[in-house]
Short mmCIF file of N, CA, C and O in Angstrom, two decimals:
data_model
loop_
_atom_site.label_atom_id
_atom_site.label_comp_id
_atom_site.label_asym_id
_atom_site.label_seq_id
_atom_site.Cartn_x
_atom_site.Cartn_y
_atom_site.Cartn_z
N GLN V 13 1.48 -16.45 10.62
CA GLN V 13 0.29 -16.67 10.28
C GLN V 13 -0.44 -16.07 8.98
O GLN V 13 0.45 -15.48 8.05
N ASP V 14 -1.11 -16.73 8.49
CA ASP V 14 -1.62 -16.54 7.28
C ASP V 14 -2.01 -14.92 6.71
O ASP V 14 -2.95 -14.48 7.62
N ALA V 15 -1.45 -14.64 5.91
CA ALA V 15 -1.53 -13.30 5.64
C ALA V 15 -2.93 -12.83 4.88
O ALA V 15 -3.46 -11.94 5.41
N ALA V 16 -3.45 -13.89 4.38
CA ALA V 16 -5.04 -13.65 3.84
C ALA V 16 -6.02 -13.36 5.07
O ALA V 16 -7.00 -12.74 4.99
N ALA V 17 -5.75 -14.45 5.86
CA ALA V 17 -6.43 -14.10 7.11
C ALA V 17 -6.37 -12.99 7.97
O ALA V 17 -7.62 -12.46 8.41
N HIS V 18 -5.30 -12.61 8.00
CA HIS V 18 -4.95 -11.80 8.82
C HIS V 18 -5.45 -10.42 8.17
O HIS V 18 -6.20 -9.29 8.84
N LEU V 19 -5.66 -10.21 7.13
CA LEU V 19 -6.20 -8.93 6.08
C LEU V 19 -7.50 -8.94 6.16
O LEU V 19 -8.25 -8.04 6.63
N ARG V 20 -8.42 -10.36 6.14
CA ARG V 20 -9.54 -10.26 6.33
C ARG V 20 -10.19 -9.88 7.85
O ARG V 20 -11.07 -9.24 8.05
N TYR V 21 -9.06 -10.52 8.77
CA TYR V 21 -9.50 -10.44 10.15
C TYR V 21 -9.74 -8.66 10.30
O TYR V 21 -10.25 -8.15 11.12
N VAL V 22 -8.43 -7.79 10.07
CA VAL V 22 -8.54 -6.32 10.21
C VAL V 22 -9.62 -6.04 9.29
O VAL V 22 -10.08 -4.93 9.87
N PHE V 23 -10.10 -6.27 8.26
CA PHE V 23 -10.97 -5.34 7.56
C PHE V 23 -12.18 -5.72 7.51
O PHE V 23 -13.35 -4.85 7.30
N TYR V 24 -12.80 -7.01 7.66
CA TYR V 24 -14.10 -7.58 7.44
C TYR V 24 -14.78 -6.70 8.88
O TYR V 24 -16.07 -6.38 8.55
N LYS V 25 -14.21 -6.54 9.88
CA LYS V 25 -14.81 -5.98 10.93
C LYS V 25 -15.58 -4.72 10.72
O LYS V 25 -16.32 -4.02 11.60
N TYR V 26 -14.90 -4.20 9.56
CA TYR V 26 -15.28 -2.76 9.29
C TYR V 26 -16.41 -2.76 8.38
O TYR V 26 -16.25 -1.77 7.37
N GLY V 27 -16.62 -3.96 7.65
CA GLY V 27 -17.56 -3.80 6.49
C GLY V 27 -17.05 -3.95 5.26
O GLY V 27 -17.74 -3.75 4.13
N MET V 28 -15.61 -4.00 5.38
CA MET V 28 -14.80 -4.46 3.77
C MET V 28 -15.01 -5.58 3.45
O MET V 28 -15.29 -6.40 4.04
N GLU V 29 -15.07 -5.70 2.07
CA GLU V 29 -14.67 -6.89 1.39
C GLU V 29 -13.88 -6.95 0.68
O GLU V 29 -12.46 -6.15 0.64
N ASP V 30 -13.64 -8.29 0.04
CA ASP V 30 -12.16 -8.58 -0.71
C ASP V 30 -11.42 -7.35 -1.96
O ASP V 30 -10.51 -7.02 -1.49
N ARG V 31 -12.67 -6.80 -2.29
CA ARG V 31 -12.32 -6.09 -3.04
C ARG V 31 -11.86 -4.61 -2.78
O ARG V 31 -11.14 -3.84 -3.10
N ASP V 32 -12.50 -4.27 -1.72
CA ASP V 32 -12.12 -2.98 -0.69
C ASP V 32 -10.78 -3.50 -0.24
O ASP V 32 -9.97 -2.42 -0.28
N ILE V 33 -10.45 -4.34 0.00
CA ILE V 33 -9.20 -4.84 0.87
C ILE V 33 -7.79 -4.68 -0.40
O ILE V 33 -6.78 -4.16 0.25
N VAL V 34 -8.23 -5.09 -1.16
CA VAL V 34 -7.13 -4.91 -2.57
C VAL V 34 -7.17 -3.41 -3.21
O VAL V 34 -5.90 -3.00 -3.09
N ALA V 35 -8.17 -2.89 -3.24
CA ALA V 35 -8.17 -1.56 -3.52
C ALA V 35 -7.48 -0.62 -2.66
O ALA V 35 -6.45 0.16 -2.92
N LEU V 36 -7.73 -0.91 -1.32
CA LEU V 36 -6.74 -0.04 -0.12
C LEU V 36 -5.69 -0.68 -0.14
O LEU V 36 -4.73 0.49 -0.08
N SER V 37 -4.96 -1.68 -0.53
CA SER V 37 -3.59 -2.20 -0.40
C SER V 37 -2.90 -1.45 -1.77
O SER V 37 -1.54 -1.01 -1.54
N GLY V 38 -3.58 -0.81 -2.70
CA GLY V 38 -3.00 -0.14 -3.54
C GLY V 38 -2.78 1.08 -3.14
O GLY V 38 -1.71 1.66 -3.90
N ALA V 39 -2.95 1.52 -1.94
CA ALA V 39 -2.30 2.67 -1.54
C ALA V 39 -0.52 3.01 -1.28
O ALA V 39 -0.10 3.59 -1.16
N HIS V 40 -0.37 1.38 -1.11
CA HIS V 40 1.13 1.08 -0.97
C HIS V 40 1.90 1.88 -2.14
O HIS V 40 3.00 1.79 -2.14
N THR V 41 1.20 2.15 -3.19
CA THR V 41 1.70 2.62 -4.43
C THR V 41 2.63 3.78 -4.25
O THR V 41 3.49 4.26 -4.51
N LEU V 42 2.09 4.63 -3.10
CA LEU V 42 3.01 5.48 -2.30
C LEU V 42 3.49 5.40 -1.33
O LEU V 42 3.16 4.39 -0.56
N GLY V 43 4.95 6.16 -0.93
CA GLY V 43 5.45 5.74 0.54
C GLY V 43 6.44 4.47 0.23
O GLY V 43 6.82 3.98 -0.78
N ARG V 44 7.01 4.45 1.51
CA ARG V 44 8.29 3.69 1.85
C ARG V 44 7.98 2.74 3.09
O ARG V 44 7.60 3.58 4.13
N ALA V 45 8.83 1.57 3.21
CA ALA V 45 8.81 1.21 4.47
C ALA V 45 10.12 1.54 5.09
O ALA V 45 11.37 1.66 4.35
N PHE V 46 10.38 1.60 6.37
CA PHE V 46 11.49 1.88 6.98
C PHE V 46 11.92 0.95 7.94
O PHE V 46 10.67 0.25 8.72
N LYS V 47 13.23 0.85 8.35
CA LYS V 47 13.56 -0.09 9.21
C LYS V 47 13.07 -0.10 10.52
O LYS V 47 12.80 -1.10 11.36
N ASP V 48 13.15 1.35 11.20
CA ASP V 48 12.98 1.42 12.79
C ASP V 48 10.98 1.19 12.56
O ASP V 48 10.80 1.14 13.58
N ARG V 49 10.46 1.16 11.56
CA ARG V 49 8.95 1.15 11.32
C ARG V 49 8.47 -0.42 11.50
O ARG V 49 7.72 -0.70 12.02
N SER V 50 8.83 -0.93 10.42
CA SER V 50 8.57 -2.11 9.79
C SER V 50 9.21 -3.20 10.40
O SER V 50 8.93 -4.44 10.83
N GLY V 51 10.89 -3.16 10.77
CA GLY V 51 11.60 -4.11 10.71
C GLY V 51 11.98 -4.98 9.93
O GLY V 51 12.39 -6.04 10.06
N ALA V 52 11.31 -4.77 8.54
CA ALA V 52 11.21 -5.97 7.58
C ALA V 52 12.09 -5.53 6.40
O ALA V 52 12.31 -6.30 5.77
N VAL V 53 12.63 -4.40 6.77
CA VAL V 53 13.67 -3.92 5.52
C VAL V 53 14.72 -3.33 6.73
O VAL V 53 15.06 -3.05 7.53
N ASP V 54 16.19 -3.44 5.33
CA ASP V 54 17.34 -2.79 5.95
C ASP V 54 17.43 -1.23 5.92
O ASP V 54 18.16 -0.75 6.52
N GLU V 55 16.81 -0.55 5.18
CA GLU V 55 16.66 0.77 4.82
C GLU V 55 15.72 1.63 5.98
O GLU V 55 15.07 1.30 6.20
N GLY V 56 17.13 2.39 6.55
CA GLY V 56 16.41 3.31 7.39
C GLY V 56 16.22 4.98 6.69
O GLY V 56 16.15 5.16 5.46
N TYR V 57 16.47 5.81 7.46
CA TYR V 57 16.62 7.23 6.71
C TYR V 57 17.88 7.75 6.10
O TYR V 57 17.79 8.57 5.38
N THR V 58 18.68 6.71 6.14
CA THR V 58 20.00 6.87 5.44
C THR V 58 19.82 5.66 4.11
O THR V 58 19.46 4.63 4.78
N GLY V 59 20.72 6.13 3.43
CA GLY V 59 21.09 5.18 2.45
C GLY V 59 19.73 4.82 1.33
O GLY V 59 19.67 5.70 0.78
N GLY V 60 18.77 3.98 1.75
CA GLY V 60 18.01 4.05 0.76
C GLY V 60 17.89 2.85 -0.27
O GLY V 60 19.12 2.16 -0.46
N THR V 61 17.33 2.87 -1.51
CA THR V 61 17.43 2.02 -2.67
C THR V 61 17.71 2.88 -3.79
O THR V 61 17.77 3.93 -3.53
N ALA V 62 17.88 2.42 -4.87
CA ALA V 62 18.03 3.21 -6.20
C ALA V 62 17.00 4.11 -6.27
O ALA V 62 17.33 5.15 -6.69
N TYR V 63 15.63 3.62 -5.57
CA TYR V 63 14.58 4.93 -5.89
C TYR V 63 14.33 5.63 -4.70
O TYR V 63 13.82 6.80 -5.21
N THR V 64 14.92 5.66 -3.67
CA THR V 64 15.02 6.51 -2.61
C THR V 64 16.18 6.91 -1.82
O THR V 64 16.01 7.86 -0.70
N LYS V 65 17.43 6.71 -2.29
CA LYS V 65 18.50 7.08 -1.28
C LYS V 65 18.88 8.71 -1.88
O LYS V 65 19.25 9.34 -0.59
N LYS V 66 18.45 9.47 -2.81
CA LYS V 66 18.23 10.86 -2.86
C LYS V 66 17.08 11.04 -2.31
O LYS V 66 16.87 12.66 -2.41
N GLY V 67 16.10 10.66 -1.87
CA GLY V 67 15.14 11.30 -1.11
C GLY V 67 14.03 11.77 -2.41
O GLY V 67 13.64 11.34 -3.44
N CYS V 68 13.22 12.64 -2.14
CA CYS V 68 12.06 13.03 -3.02
C CYS V 68 12.93 13.53 -4.34
O CYS V 68 13.42 14.84 -4.30
N PRO V 69 12.41 13.26 -5.47
CA PRO V 69 13.14 13.95 -6.97
C PRO V 69 12.62 15.02 -7.17
O PRO V 69 13.23 15.63 -7.93
N PHE V 70 11.73 15.61 -6.35
CA PHE V 70 10.74 16.95 -6.86
C PHE V 70 11.40 18.07 -5.84
O PHE V 70 11.11 19.26 -6.03
N LEU V 71 12.24 17.72 -5.09
CA LEU V 71 12.88 18.75 -3.96
C LEU V 71 14.32 18.79 -4.07
O LEU V 71 14.78 17.95 -3.67
N ALA V 72 14.60 19.95 -3.85
CA ALA V 72 15.99 20.34 -4.50
C ALA V 72 16.55 19.92 -3.15
O ALA V 72 17.73 19.43 -3.21
N ASN V 73 16.28 20.29 -2.00
CA ASN V 73 17.24 20.19 -0.50
C ASN V 73 16.10 19.04 0.39
O ASN V 73 15.66 19.18 1.69
N SER V 74 15.93 17.97 -0.30
CA SER V 74 15.30 16.74 0.37
C SER V 74 15.39 16.14 1.29
O SER V 74 16.69 16.00 1.66
N GLU V 75 14.68 16.20 2.41
CA GLU V 75 15.38 15.60 3.45
C GLU V 75 14.20 14.31 4.03
O GLU V 75 14.07 13.97 4.73
N THR V 76 14.03 13.43 2.93
CA THR V 76 13.33 12.45 2.98
C THR V 76 13.83 11.33 2.20
O THR V 76 13.14 10.20 1.78
N ALA V 77 15.22 11.06 2.43
CA ALA V 77 15.72 9.95 1.79
C ALA V 77 15.47 8.71 2.56
O ALA V 77 15.00 8.86 3.65
N GLY V 78 16.00 7.75 2.04
CA GLY V 78 15.99 6.53 2.73
C GLY V 78 14.29 5.62 2.52
O GLY V 78 13.66 6.00 1.92
N GLY V 79 14.41 4.39 3.47
CA GLY V 79 13.29 3.38 2.88
C GLY V 79 13.29 2.62 1.93
O GLY V 79 14.46 2.70 0.77
N ARG V 80 12.45 1.61 2.05
CA ARG V 80 12.37 1.11 0.57
C ARG V 80 10.94 0.81 -0.03
O ARG V 80 9.82 0.85 0.86
N PRO V 81 10.40 1.01 -1.19
CA PRO V 81 9.49 1.62 -1.33
C PRO V 81 8.44 0.54 -2.08
O PRO V 81 9.55 -0.66 -2.29
N TRP V 82 7.45 0.39 -2.52
CA TRP V 82 6.73 -0.59 -3.30
C TRP V 82 6.56 -0.59 -4.44
O TRP V 82 6.56 -1.48 -5.26
N THR V 83 6.75 0.90 -4.87
CA THR V 83 6.83 1.03 -6.54
C THR V 83 8.44 1.95 -6.64
O THR V 83 8.72 2.69 -5.68
N GLN V 84 8.53 1.66 -7.61
CA GLN V 84 9.51 2.51 -8.28
C GLN V 84 9.15 4.16 -8.20
O GLN V 84 10.17 4.86 -7.74
N THR V 85 8.09 4.32 -8.49
CA THR V 85 7.79 5.70 -8.68
C THR V 85 6.74 5.77 -7.64
O THR V 85 5.56 6.29 -7.43
N TRP V 86 7.29 5.87 -5.97
CA TRP V 86 6.83 6.23 -5.07
C TRP V 86 6.05 7.29 -4.42
O TRP V 86 5.47 7.31 -3.52
N LEU V 87 6.00 8.40 -5.29
CA LEU V 87 5.37 9.56 -5.04
C LEU V 87 4.39 9.60 -6.22
O LEU V 87 3.66 10.77 -6.12
N LYS V 88 3.95 8.87 -6.98
CA LYS V 88 2.77 8.89 -7.97
C LYS V 88 1.51 7.88 -7.91
O LYS V 88 2.25 7.06 -7.66
N PHE V 89 0.90 8.39 -7.72
CA PHE V 89 -0.68 7.43 -7.30
C PHE V 89 -0.86 6.84 -8.60
O PHE V 89 -1.66 7.95 -9.31
N ASP V 90 -0.72 5.70 -8.63
CA ASP V 90 -1.27 5.10 -10.18
C ASP V 90 -1.67 3.77 -9.85
O ASP V 90 -1.32 3.41 -8.55
N ASN V 91 -1.58 2.80 -10.69
CA ASN V 91 -1.43 1.30 -10.59
C ASN V 91 -0.32 0.55 -10.47
O ASN V 91 -0.63 -1.01 -10.65
N SER V 92 0.86 0.93 -10.60
CA SER V 92 1.74 0.32 -10.58
C SER V 92 2.23 -0.42 -9.37
O SER V 92 2.73 -1.62 -9.82
N TYR V 93 1.78 -0.68 -8.34
CA TYR V 93 1.42 -1.31 -6.98
C TYR V 93 0.94 -2.84 -7.73
O TYR V 93 1.66 -3.97 -7.42
N PHE V 94 -0.13 -2.76 -8.39
CA PHE V 94 -0.77 -4.09 -9.13
C PHE V 94 -0.01 -4.34 -10.18
O PHE V 94 0.52 -5.67 -10.51
N ALA V 95 0.67 -3.25 -11.29
CA ALA V 95 1.02 -3.77 -12.70
C ALA V 95 2.62 -4.09 -12.63
O ALA V 95 3.01 -5.01 -13.21
N LYS V 96 3.05 -3.83 -11.58
CA LYS V 96 4.62 -4.24 -11.30
C LYS V 96 5.11 -5.19 -10.35
O LYS V 96 6.12 -5.57 -10.20
N MET V 97 4.36 -5.61 -9.65
CA MET V 97 4.56 -6.41 -8.12
C MET V 97 5.04 -7.91 -8.97
O MET V 97 6.15 -8.22 -8.71
N ALA V 98 4.81 -8.37 -9.98
CA ALA V 98 5.28 -9.54 -10.69
C ALA V 98 6.62 -9.48 -10.95
O ALA V 98 7.40 -10.29 -10.97
N GLU V 99 7.05 -8.28 -11.22
CA GLU V 99 8.36 -8.05 -11.88
C GLU V 99 9.40 -8.26 -10.74
O GLU V 99 10.89 -8.61 -10.69
N ASN V 100 9.16 -8.40 -9.40
CA ASN V 100 9.77 -8.99 -8.48
C ASN V 100 11.20 -7.73 -8.14
O ASN V 100 12.14 -8.27 -7.99
N ASP V 101 10.95 -6.59 -8.36
CA ASP V 101 12.03 -5.62 -8.28
C ASP V 101 12.67 -5.70 -6.77
O ASP V 101 12.04 -5.44 -5.86
N LYS V 102 14.03 -5.75 -7.10
CA LYS V 102 14.81 -6.10 -5.57
C LYS V 102 15.03 -4.74 -4.87
O LYS V 102 15.21 -4.83 -3.70
N GLU V 103 14.40 -3.69 -5.47
CA GLU V 103 14.91 -2.24 -4.79
C GLU V 103 13.40 -2.00 -4.38
O GLU V 103 13.38 -1.07 -3.80
N CYS V 104 12.64 -2.55 -4.52
CA CYS V 104 11.09 -2.60 -4.12
C CYS V 104 10.82 -3.72 -2.92
O CYS V 104 11.35 -4.81 -2.63
N ILE V 105 9.71 -3.29 -1.87
CA ILE V 105 9.25 -4.20 -0.88
C ILE V 105 7.79 -4.71 -1.53
O ILE V 105 7.27 -4.44 -1.96
N ALA V 106 7.86 -6.03 -1.19
CA ALA V 106 6.26 -6.53 -1.01
C ALA V 106 5.99 -7.32 0.01
O ALA V 106 7.15 -8.48 0.45
N PHE V 107 5.26 -7.01 1.13
CA PHE V 107 4.99 -7.87 2.41
C PHE V 107 4.28 -9.04 2.18
O PHE V 107 3.77 -9.00 1.00
N PRO V 108 4.05 -10.18 3.22
CA PRO V 108 3.29 -11.19 2.46
C PRO V 108 1.76 -10.69 2.44
O PRO V 108 1.04 -11.23 1.63
N THR V 109 1.48 -9.68 3.23
CA THR V 109 0.19 -9.09 3.13
C THR V 109 0.19 -8.30 1.34
O THR V 109 -1.24 -8.11 1.12
N ASP V 110 0.88 -8.36 0.65
CA ASP V 110 1.08 -7.62 -0.43
C ASP V 110 0.92 -8.60 -1.63
O ASP V 110 -0.12 -8.90 -2.28
N THR V 111 1.80 -9.86 -1.20
CA THR V 111 1.92 -10.94 -2.38
C THR V 111 0.61 -11.68 -2.29
O THR V 111 0.46 -12.38 -3.53
N VAL V 112 0.18 -11.79 -0.99
CA VAL V 112 -1.05 -12.89 -1.04
C VAL V 112 -2.31 -12.51 -1.89
O VAL V 112 -3.24 -13.09 -2.41
N LEU V 113 -2.03 -11.02 -2.32
CA LEU V 113 -3.18 -10.42 -3.15
C LEU V 113 -3.14 -11.33 -4.35
O LEU V 113 -4.32 -11.14 -5.21
N THR V 114 -2.04 -11.64 -4.76
CA THR V 114 -1.78 -12.19 -6.19
C THR V 114 -2.40 -13.80 -6.28
O THR V 114 -2.28 -14.33 -7.35
N THR V 115 -2.14 -14.29 -5.24
CA THR V 115 -2.54 -15.86 -5.33
C THR V 115 -4.03 -16.30 -4.33
O THR V 115 -4.81 -17.14 -4.65
N ASP V 116 -4.38 -15.26 -3.44
CA ASP V 116 -5.74 -15.82 -2.84
C ASP V 116 -7.02 -15.80 -3.77
O ASP V 116 -6.92 -14.75 -4.46
N PRO V 117 -7.43 -16.68 -3.82
CA PRO V 117 -8.71 -16.82 -4.97
C PRO V 117 -9.80 -15.68 -4.54
O PRO V 117 -10.50 -15.33 -5.80
N GLY V 118 -9.79 -14.97 -3.39
CA GLY V 118 -10.79 -13.93 -3.12
C GLY V 118 -10.15 -12.52 -3.86
O GLY V 118 -11.10 -11.35 -4.17
N PHE V 119 -8.90 -12.51 -3.64
CA PHE V 119 -8.14 -11.12 -3.79
C PHE V 119 -7.81 -11.18 -5.33
O PHE V 119 -7.74 -10.37 -5.83
N LYS V 120 -7.26 -12.46 -5.62
CA LYS V 120 -6.60 -12.13 -7.31
C LYS V 120 -7.54 -11.66 -8.53
O LYS V 120 -6.93 -11.01 -9.08
N PRO V 121 -8.72 -12.04 -8.32
CA PRO V 121 -9.18 -11.54 -9.40
C PRO V 121 -9.62 -9.84 -9.27
O PRO V 121 -9.26 -9.04 -10.67
N HIS V 122 -9.36 -9.11 -8.16
CA HIS V 122 -9.41 -7.73 -8.08
C HIS V 122 -8.06 -7.41 -8.44
O HIS V 122 -7.83 -6.36 -9.20
N PHE V 123 -7.03 -8.01 -8.06
CA PHE V 123 -5.76 -7.61 -8.45
C PHE V 123 -5.30 -7.64 -9.70
O PHE V 123 -4.69 -6.27 -10.37
N ASP V 124 -5.54 -8.52 -10.27
CA ASP V 124 -5.53 -8.56 -11.75
C ASP V 124 -6.02 -7.67 -12.40
O ASP V 124 -5.77 -6.88 -13.39
N GLU V 125 -7.51 -7.59 -12.21
CA GLU V 125 -8.27 -6.15 -13.04
C GLU V 125 -7.47 -4.68 -12.48
O GLU V 125 -7.38 -4.05 -13.47
N PHE V 126 -7.44 -4.48 -11.36
CA PHE V 126 -6.37 -3.14 -11.10
C PHE V 126 -5.24 -3.30 -12.04
O PHE V 126 -4.71 -2.35 -12.42
N ALA V 127 -4.32 -4.17 -12.28
CA ALA V 127 -3.26 -4.38 -12.88
C ALA V 127 -3.51 -3.88 -14.63
O ALA V 127 -2.61 -3.43 -14.87
N LYS V 128 -4.60 -4.25 -14.81
CA LYS V 128 -5.01 -4.16 -16.25
C LYS V 128 -5.46 -2.68 -16.32
O LYS V 128 -5.34 -1.88 -17.52
N SER V 129 -6.22 -2.38 -15.36
CA SER V 129 -6.85 -0.94 -15.63
C SER V 129 -6.83 0.05 -14.53
O SER V 129 -7.22 -0.10 -13.30
N GLN V 130 -6.21 0.98 -14.76
CA GLN V 130 -6.12 2.10 -13.61
C GLN V 130 -7.20 2.58 -13.21
O GLN V 130 -7.49 2.74 -12.11
N SER V 131 -7.83 3.00 -14.28
CA SER V 131 -9.43 3.81 -14.10
C SER V 131 -10.12 2.60 -13.14
O SER V 131 -11.12 3.59 -12.25
N ALA V 132 -9.88 1.48 -13.09
CA ALA V 132 -11.18 0.53 -12.41
C ALA V 132 -10.27 0.76 -11.02
O ALA V 132 -10.95 0.31 -10.15
N PHE V 133 -9.05 0.90 -10.77
CA PHE V 133 -8.35 1.02 -9.45
C PHE V 133 -9.00 2.16 -8.97
O PHE V 133 -9.26 2.29 -7.84
N PHE V 134 -8.68 3.36 -9.77
CA PHE V 134 -9.08 4.73 -9.38
C PHE V 134 -10.32 4.68 -8.59
O PHE V 134 -10.81 5.19 -7.80
N ALA V 135 -11.19 4.13 -9.81
CA ALA V 135 -12.92 4.24 -9.21
C ALA V 135 -13.31 3.43 -7.95
O ALA V 135 -14.10 3.61 -7.21
N GLN V 136 -12.75 1.85 -7.66
CA GLN V 136 -12.86 1.36 -6.72
C GLN V 136 -12.05 1.95 -5.45
O GLN V 136 -12.32 2.07 -4.35
N TYR V 137 -10.79 2.29 -5.79
CA TYR V 137 -10.04 2.91 -4.46
C TYR V 137 -10.85 4.29 -3.93
O TYR V 137 -11.04 4.29 -2.84
N ALA V 138 -11.46 5.04 -5.07
CA ALA V 138 -12.17 6.13 -4.18
C ALA V 138 -13.58 5.60 -3.47
O ALA V 138 -13.74 5.89 -2.45
N GLN V 139 -14.10 4.39 -3.64
CA GLN V 139 -15.22 4.15 -3.21
C GLN V 139 -14.86 3.61 -1.89
O GLN V 139 -15.28 3.54 -0.42
N SER V 140 -13.87 2.67 -1.99
CA SER V 140 -13.18 2.21 -0.53
C SER V 140 -12.57 2.86 0.34
O SER V 140 -12.88 2.93 1.60
N HIS V 141 -12.15 4.26 -0.23
CA HIS V 141 -11.19 4.91 0.59
C HIS V 141 -12.71 5.69 1.46
O HIS V 141 -12.19 6.11 2.86
N LYS V 142 -13.47 6.13 0.67
CA LYS V 142 -14.61 6.57 1.35
C LYS V 142 -15.05 5.95 2.47
O LYS V 142 -15.57 6.54 3.66
N LYS V 143 -15.65 4.89 2.12
CA LYS V 143 -16.27 3.79 3.01
C LYS V 143 -15.33 3.76 4.36
O LYS V 143 -15.74 3.90 5.43
N LEU V 144 -13.74 3.47 4.20
CA LEU V 144 -12.94 3.70 5.40
C LEU V 144 -13.18 4.70 6.00
O LEU V 144 -13.39 4.87 7.24
N SER V 145 -12.87 6.05 5.24
CA SER V 145 -12.76 7.19 6.01
C SER V 145 -14.14 7.49 6.90
O SER V 145 -14.48 8.50 8.10
N GLU V 146 -15.24 7.10 6.38
CA GLU V 146 -16.78 7.42 7.06
C GLU V 146 -16.60 6.67 8.41
O GLU V 146 -17.88 6.46 9.07
N LEU V 147 -15.91 5.70 8.38
CA LEU V 147 -15.71 4.85 9.90
C LEU V 147 -15.57 6.13 11.13
O LEU V 147 -15.92 5.78 12.14
N GLY V 148 -14.98 6.81 10.63
CA GLY V 148 -14.82 8.02 11.63
C GLY V 148 -13.29 7.57 12.41
O GLY V 148 -13.12 6.38 12.69
N SER V 149 -13.41 8.26 13.47
CA SER V 149 -12.24 8.20 14.43
C SER V 149 -12.69 8.72 15.83
O SER V 149 -13.36 9.75 15.82
N LYS V 150 -12.52 7.96 16.86
CA LYS V 150 -12.62 8.46 18.04
C LYS V 150 -11.20 8.60 18.78
O LYS V 150 -10.54 7.91 19.08
N PHE V 151 -11.24 9.94 19.70
CA PHE V 151 -10.12 10.47 20.22
C PHE V 151 -10.29 10.63 21.44
O PHE V 151 -11.70 10.97 21.83
N GLY V 152 -9.51 10.05 22.49
CA GLY V 152 -9.65 10.78 23.85
C GLY V 152 -9.24 11.69 23.93
O GLY V 152 -9.00 12.69 22.99
N GLU V 153 -9.52 12.16 25.21
CA GLU V 153 -9.48 13.74 25.61
C GLU V 153 -8.01 14.15 25.42
O GLU V 153 -7.51 15.54 24.93
N LYS V 154 -7.11 13.45 25.42
CA LYS V 154 -5.69 13.49 25.22
C LYS V 154 -5.49 13.84 23.90
O LYS V 154 -4.60 14.95 23.41
N PHE V 155 -6.46 13.56 22.91
CA PHE V 155 -6.11 13.77 21.20
C PHE V 155 -7.40 14.96 20.99
O PHE V 155 -7.54 14.88 19.42
N ALA V 156 -8.16 15.01 21.83
CA ALA V 156 -9.37 15.84 21.22
C ALA V 156 -8.85 17.61 20.51
O ALA V 156 -7.74 17.95 21.09
N LEU V 157 -9.52 17.72 19.45
CA LEU V 157 -9.27 18.98 18.93
C LEU V 157 -10.13 19.92 19.42
O LEU V 157 -10.93 20.02 19.97
#
């Protein structure tokens, strides 16, 4: 399936635009992909990459080892997702829905802007995240608070 079309299918129905999609994708700056969740990486909760095999570097007894991050500093929210993707770090993951942001004519200008300016990314991410969060959630009785 076309990764750009997939992203637009998922987000346009919620009133998002290409700039929102790129900004929200930047949340991949944080976190990791795991074999049991994505099936696209080999790393599970043991092992990991050079960046994740020891778990959280800020916790003495971390139980968060494993997975493959999108960025080297997977616990720091910054614009490294955009600024470092072109380096093709083999210890990091980039799904087709990540890499298409660097080539699609509607996504690329925003991707390039956020790679150059962390403040532009932060400003847009805040707007896009707010837009997304204001959509609300509907839970069945099973999940009622």
